[in-house]
């Protein structure tokens, strides 16, 4: 909000230079964002906090400046001659809802001749960002800027029955506003009505029909106070934000309209002639004065700085708090009616320190004992996994929690979606039910940017509804993308299924958890049927890994192969304890054997078969080679096993393992229809 | 005779140089030192026919030659052995094998640094739900509906149970205070959501909330804590400035400004020539908030602060656009190794 410095200086003799003024206001809570120089006129652009509507005027700023710079307090004492005719003979006012309108005042000026405002008024309105309309409307706006209380001027002729009724709108009532728009109202909205219809939306905007124009003869000036939440709701629902609603929704001075009305009347009569009727109409709900006590010891307890009592009292007085009582323990003040934000001791402590200077706060550290800091288990796991995966040449990503329902459905399974009522776009209209949704989109985007070989991961929550309760489940997801392996010496990443499975295995090993992979048909259609493993812990599936089906990816224009993993982060909790196992110091006997067998026979079947034979001294079985060749047969493969034998107690002799090897060979040949080579 | 010996030595050396295999060396050894028909043997066989003086002179010379040949052969054998052991020639300027690092997201790099600093100061890392109810996100933080301070927190609402996406990490304060009694000393990092998408705003961003509650916690402690924290974070001797402000859940409230870590306060593009960087709000926990969670504001006091991880990451890594963070372009990500 913009105000010229020269206008402020009319009320308070501030002599500090511009930079000092800027700093003082800014540090005490009212930021001066910008200083403009319009043909030598210095204009400050203020950024007000929502709790200080009292500052949003020249006079309010002068009041604050007088406190900040210890200057004489500004005065606002307008005076205007009253005529003979009593306002009551012409106007009657009824307030039907005192809660929404605690005070309503009106003046009546008769016999005006409306023209344009004199140049000095027009200039100031423009400097503050308002548009001059006519001398009457401009007068109310001028007073708004100068004194901060919103007023409204009606063309009295159009108030049917000479009557003002402040009431809730009737359901479906329609009003045509000053800006030409038409609004349909409901009983939530407070209106100013004449005997027939609404003539203004209270505190928000006046109606077009009753607005003051160049033909207006008699002007009814309204100065009121409205219940802030009601103004805010109405302005939000109807989507009208005005200078008046901006102030009313923050809270105005209960007494502010008195002087504002007189000043406006004075300016109107000066510029348009006319006569002010005798008296005013003032309908008010009495409000309680706010008395607040500030205990001096609380200042030190909250701020950590001791401020002399005299200084405290002086600051409060400079800020227009009237001291009602003071002693060694406390000071009790009367809160001025314009300070709608001050109600409690805590508020006064803030007033004291912001004027005294936050820069004077000492610096110290709290001494707290009996507190155990740090991360919890899941936070530790998360951190370790992130570093582990970054060490495996994967790039960590962070995605929006929201996502595109059309893609999310591919990974959602039977999880019930959570919709956003007011999304910014359809692409982000639900919460992700899988981390893979956004990872896939990112992979596609990067591939279009020329990235053809990469690995990404994310740790974060997925969200869904379960029995009408929200679920937030932390997950880990990895995506490998393989379109074209770069031919680079010494860089042998694969970005394929086995790499992903290897990463998973090494992660699970690192956290020492018992898990297994289970070959399954994927529940989700997007996965390739025969390239999918479920990750199982304690008999329960906690995640999966596998290839996405390249055929189903065609519609995304993806060329590369995409392999993904998603697993509950909780699978990494509860590691087995790390316990040292003594190792044998005796030599190992290693035997390799190569079989030719059907291509479809699974390694895992051979492996468990060998283990189930329980050959004595067998310590390890490894797969050292798989070989395909036309010479062996198209449907065949050659598979080389390495068997390791070792005793815990002595050196083994060859003959001791020959028997076992013979049994294994015979077993494999018989069971799998294999032939030893 | 002496000439003959010199010729033999010369010839041997010539042959030795050309012998690069062990087998050749053995041949050479046989040729010169062979017990039956070696060159040395032949020379020695001529001695008995010589005069005593000559015997003495040439006998000594021949022996010297023999020793010389033995020594040279031995050296050559050793040399061949070493040659076998020696490492092959390599271009050691080629990069190492599989040594490429992946990367951590810059937001998480900064988040973790922040966590480590606060953990070293005895703080607990707390967390709370991202799907929140209005009570914890607003009301208990003294922000009733129809309060103008909700303007800057345009909220994403969800389609059931009046739930929303939290607009700040502050509700974690409330949940922590509901759960346990003071002393409380925590930070709560996490994602937050606001319905706002323009050049400098992202609908999702990252905050850290801090809360300390105990008897006799003061605003001086708040200032000291933040100063200590920012010094550690930027590894610089910076100064800190409190600017009075307003937040519904703190009283007094302040904005925290740091002396610009880029220009040290002399004014640059990052601090918009002011010398100060605005990094977050803070203040003393409002007594109303204490009332909501059932903590006696007469007995206890506390401070709270918030800061934006995105903002810090942008300053720290000199990233000029907030949109990079959630774009996940590999050309961006891979720089944070």
PDB file of C-alpha atoms in Angstrom, chain A residues 375-496:
ATOM      1  CA  UNK A 375      16.551 -39.663  14.435  1.00  0.00           C
ATOM      2  CA  UNK A 376      14.150 -42.508  14.969  1.00  0.00           C
ATOM      3  CA  UNK A 377      14.621 -45.899  13.291  1.00  0.00           C
ATOM      4  CA  UNK A 378      12.735 -45.204  10.095  1.00  0.00           C
ATOM      5  CA  UNK A 379      14.515 -41.861   9.644  1.00  0.00           C
ATOM      6  CA  UNK A 380      17.879 -43.597  10.083  1.00  0.00           C
ATOM      7  CA  UNK A 381      16.948 -46.279   7.570  1.00  0.00           C
ATOM      8  CA  UNK A 382      15.825 -43.681   5.073  1.00  0.00           C
ATOM      9  CA  UNK A 383      19.069 -41.763   5.347  1.00  0.00           C
ATOM     10  CA  UNK A 384      21.222 -44.875   4.961  1.00  0.00           C
ATOM     11  CA  UNK A 385      19.313 -46.139   1.940  1.00  0.00           C
ATOM     12  CA  UNK A 386      19.586 -42.807   0.194  1.00  0.00           C
ATOM     13  CA  UNK A 387      23.340 -42.729   0.594  1.00  0.00           C
ATOM     14  CA  UNK A 388      23.670 -46.382  -0.349  1.00  0.00           C
ATOM     15  CA  UNK A 389      21.718 -45.952  -3.584  1.00  0.00           C
ATOM     16  CA  UNK A 390      23.506 -42.748  -4.542  1.00  0.00           C
ATOM     17  CA  UNK A 391      26.713 -44.789  -4.183  1.00  0.00           C
ATOM     18  CA  UNK A 392      25.293 -47.232  -6.726  1.00  0.00           C
ATOM     19  CA  UNK A 393      25.180 -44.610  -9.433  1.00  0.00           C
ATOM     20  CA  UNK A 394      21.483 -43.880  -9.029  1.00  0.00           C
ATOM     21  CA  UNK A 395      20.113 -40.335  -8.996  1.00  0.00           C
ATOM     22  CA  UNK A 396      17.752 -39.390  -6.207  1.00  0.00           C
ATOM     23  CA  UNK A 397      14.555 -37.645  -7.251  1.00  0.00           C
ATOM     24  CA  UNK A 398      11.766 -35.882  -5.394  1.00  0.00           C
ATOM     25  CA  UNK A 399       8.343 -35.704  -6.980  1.00  0.00           C
ATOM     26  CA  UNK A 400       5.058 -34.003  -6.243  1.00  0.00           C
ATOM     27  CA  UNK A 401       2.799 -35.965  -3.940  1.00  0.00           C
ATOM     28  CA  UNK A 402       0.062 -35.276  -6.447  1.00  0.00           C
ATOM     29  CA  UNK A 403      -0.170 -36.998  -9.763  1.00  0.00           C
ATOM     30  CA  UNK A 404      -2.068 -37.770 -12.950  1.00  0.00           C
ATOM     31  CA  UNK A 405      -4.913 -40.216 -12.303  1.00  0.00           C
ATOM     32  CA  UNK A 406      -4.571 -41.625 -15.824  1.00  0.00           C
ATOM     33  CA  UNK A 407      -1.042 -42.842 -15.111  1.00  0.00           C
ATOM     34  CA  UNK A 408      -1.506 -43.551 -11.431  1.00  0.00           C
ATOM     35  CA  UNK A 409      -4.169 -46.125 -12.225  1.00  0.00           C
ATOM     36  CA  UNK A 410      -1.457 -48.273 -13.847  1.00  0.00           C
ATOM     37  CA  UNK A 411       0.261 -48.731 -10.496  1.00  0.00           C
ATOM     38  CA  UNK A 412      -2.567 -48.248  -8.013  1.00  0.00           C
ATOM     39  CA  UNK A 413      -3.885 -51.811  -7.743  1.00  0.00           C
ATOM     40  CA  UNK A 414      -6.999 -51.822  -5.573  1.00  0.00           C
ATOM     41  CA  UNK A 415      -6.017 -48.820  -3.464  1.00  0.00           C
ATOM     42  CA  UNK A 416      -8.756 -46.221  -3.243  1.00  0.00           C
ATOM     43  CA  UNK A 417      -7.681 -42.838  -4.504  1.00  0.00           C
ATOM     44  CA  UNK A 418      -7.698 -39.552  -2.583  1.00  0.00           C
ATOM     45  CA  UNK A 419      -8.857 -36.696  -4.778  1.00  0.00           C
ATOM     46  CA  UNK A 420      -7.953 -33.059  -4.439  1.00  0.00           C
ATOM     47  CA  UNK A 421     -11.075 -30.940  -4.385  1.00  0.00           C
ATOM     48  CA  UNK A 422      -9.385 -27.871  -5.836  1.00  0.00           C
ATOM     49  CA  UNK A 423      -6.459 -29.109  -7.959  1.00  0.00           C
ATOM     50  CA  UNK A 424      -4.359 -26.728 -10.042  1.00  0.00           C
ATOM     51  CA  UNK A 425      -4.635 -29.081 -12.995  1.00  0.00           C
ATOM     52  CA  UNK A 426      -6.082 -32.446 -13.965  1.00  0.00           C
ATOM     53  CA  UNK A 427      -2.525 -33.804 -14.120  1.00  0.00           C
ATOM     54  CA  UNK A 428      -2.204 -33.227 -10.409  1.00  0.00           C
ATOM     55  CA  UNK A 429      -5.687 -33.974  -9.209  1.00  0.00           C
ATOM     56  CA  UNK A 430      -5.112 -37.003  -6.977  1.00  0.00           C
ATOM     57  CA  UNK A 431      -2.515 -38.102  -4.448  1.00  0.00           C
ATOM     58  CA  UNK A 432      -0.083 -40.680  -5.766  1.00  0.00           C
ATOM     59  CA  UNK A 433      -0.817 -44.273  -4.840  1.00  0.00           C
ATOM     60  CA  UNK A 434       2.585 -45.366  -6.046  1.00  0.00           C
ATOM     61  CA  UNK A 435       5.928 -43.627  -6.361  1.00  0.00           C
ATOM     62  CA  UNK A 436       6.268 -45.211  -9.797  1.00  0.00           C
ATOM     63  CA  UNK A 437       3.637 -42.966 -11.378  1.00  0.00           C
ATOM     64  CA  UNK A 438       5.749 -39.840 -11.263  1.00  0.00           C
ATOM     65  CA  UNK A 439       9.019 -41.750 -11.680  1.00  0.00           C
ATOM     66  CA  UNK A 440       7.786 -43.148 -14.964  1.00  0.00           C
ATOM     67  CA  UNK A 441       6.778 -39.688 -16.172  1.00  0.00           C
ATOM     68  CA  UNK A 442      10.183 -38.356 -15.201  1.00  0.00           C
ATOM     69  CA  UNK A 443      11.929 -41.230 -16.971  1.00  0.00           C
ATOM     70  CA  UNK A 444      10.009 -40.533 -20.169  1.00  0.00           C
ATOM     71  CA  UNK A 445      10.754 -36.813 -19.921  1.00  0.00           C
ATOM     72  CA  UNK A 446      14.452 -37.455 -19.447  1.00  0.00           C
ATOM     73  CA  UNK A 447      14.585 -39.909 -22.312  1.00  0.00           C
ATOM     74  CA  UNK A 448      13.119 -37.217 -24.547  1.00  0.00           C
ATOM     75  CA  UNK A 449      15.934 -34.977 -23.335  1.00  0.00           C
ATOM     76  CA  UNK A 450      18.455 -37.444 -24.705  1.00  0.00           C
ATOM     77  CA  UNK A 451      19.135 -39.500 -21.589  1.00  0.00           C
ATOM     78  CA  UNK A 452      19.214 -43.128 -22.712  1.00  0.00           C
ATOM     79  CA  UNK A 453      20.687 -45.042 -19.814  1.00  0.00           C
ATOM     80  CA  UNK A 454      20.013 -44.146 -16.209  1.00  0.00           C
ATOM     81  CA  UNK A 455      18.763 -45.130 -12.793  1.00  0.00           C
ATOM     82  CA  UNK A 456      16.499 -43.068 -10.520  1.00  0.00           C
ATOM     83  CA  UNK A 457      15.064 -43.533  -7.073  1.00  0.00           C
ATOM     84  CA  UNK A 458      12.786 -41.809  -4.581  1.00  0.00           C
ATOM     85  CA  UNK A 459      11.842 -42.319  -0.967  1.00  0.00           C
ATOM     86  CA  UNK A 460       8.511 -40.819   0.002  1.00  0.00           C
ATOM     87  CA  UNK A 461       4.929 -41.428   0.958  1.00  0.00           C
ATOM     88  CA  UNK A 462       2.134 -42.907  -1.069  1.00  0.00           C
ATOM     89  CA  UNK A 463      -1.440 -42.095  -0.082  1.00  0.00           C
ATOM     90  CA  UNK A 464      -4.787 -43.825  -0.258  1.00  0.00           C
ATOM     91  CA  UNK A 465      -8.079 -44.294   1.524  1.00  0.00           C
ATOM     92  CA  UNK A 466      -8.799 -47.331   3.616  1.00  0.00           C
ATOM     93  CA  UNK A 467     -12.166 -47.585   5.323  1.00  0.00           C
ATOM     94  CA  UNK A 468     -12.504 -43.852   4.936  1.00  0.00           C
ATOM     95  CA  UNK A 469      -9.230 -43.230   6.780  1.00  0.00           C
ATOM     96  CA  UNK A 470      -6.215 -41.674   5.096  1.00  0.00           C
ATOM     97  CA  UNK A 471      -3.140 -43.853   4.740  1.00  0.00           C
ATOM     98  CA  UNK A 472       0.360 -42.472   4.261  1.00  0.00           C
ATOM     99  CA  UNK A 473       2.839 -45.230   3.645  1.00  0.00           C
ATOM    100  CA  UNK A 474       6.558 -44.554   3.177  1.00  0.00           C
ATOM    101  CA  UNK A 475       7.998 -46.376   0.173  1.00  0.00           C
ATOM    102  CA  UNK A 476      11.208 -46.792  -1.749  1.00  0.00           C
ATOM    103  CA  UNK A 477      11.067 -46.946  -5.522  1.00  0.00           C
ATOM    104  CA  UNK A 478      13.825 -47.482  -8.066  1.00  0.00           C
ATOM    105  CA  UNK A 479      13.593 -47.202 -11.836  1.00  0.00           C
ATOM    106  CA  UNK A 480      16.244 -48.316 -14.313  1.00  0.00           C
ATOM    107  CA  UNK A 481      16.033 -47.142 -17.889  1.00  0.00           C
ATOM    108  CA  UNK A 482      17.927 -48.891 -20.674  1.00  0.00           C
ATOM    109  CA  UNK A 483      17.576 -47.615 -24.182  1.00  0.00           C
ATOM    110  CA  UNK A 484      21.144 -47.570 -25.370  1.00  0.00           C
ATOM    111  CA  UNK A 485      24.092 -48.607 -23.284  1.00  0.00           C
ATOM    112  CA  UNK A 486      26.836 -46.095 -23.840  1.00  0.00           C
ATOM    113  CA  UNK A 487      30.047 -47.662 -25.109  1.00  0.00           C
ATOM    114  CA  UNK A 488      32.376 -46.340 -22.502  1.00  0.00           C
ATOM    115  CA  UNK A 489      35.518 -48.105 -21.371  1.00  0.00           C
ATOM    116  CA  UNK A 490      35.471 -49.042 -17.684  1.00  0.00           C
ATOM    117  CA  UNK A 491      31.778 -48.195 -17.147  1.00  0.00           C
ATOM    118  CA  UNK A 492      29.985 -51.476 -16.936  1.00  0.00           C
ATOM    119  CA  UNK A 493      26.543 -50.661 -15.571  1.00  0.00           C
ATOM    120  CA  UNK A 494      23.727 -52.646 -17.050  1.00  0.00           C
ATOM    121  CA  UNK A 495      20.475 -50.976 -15.999  1.00  0.00           C
ATOM    122  CA  UNK A 496      18.756 -54.314 -16.410  1.00  0.00           C
TER     123      UNK A 496
END
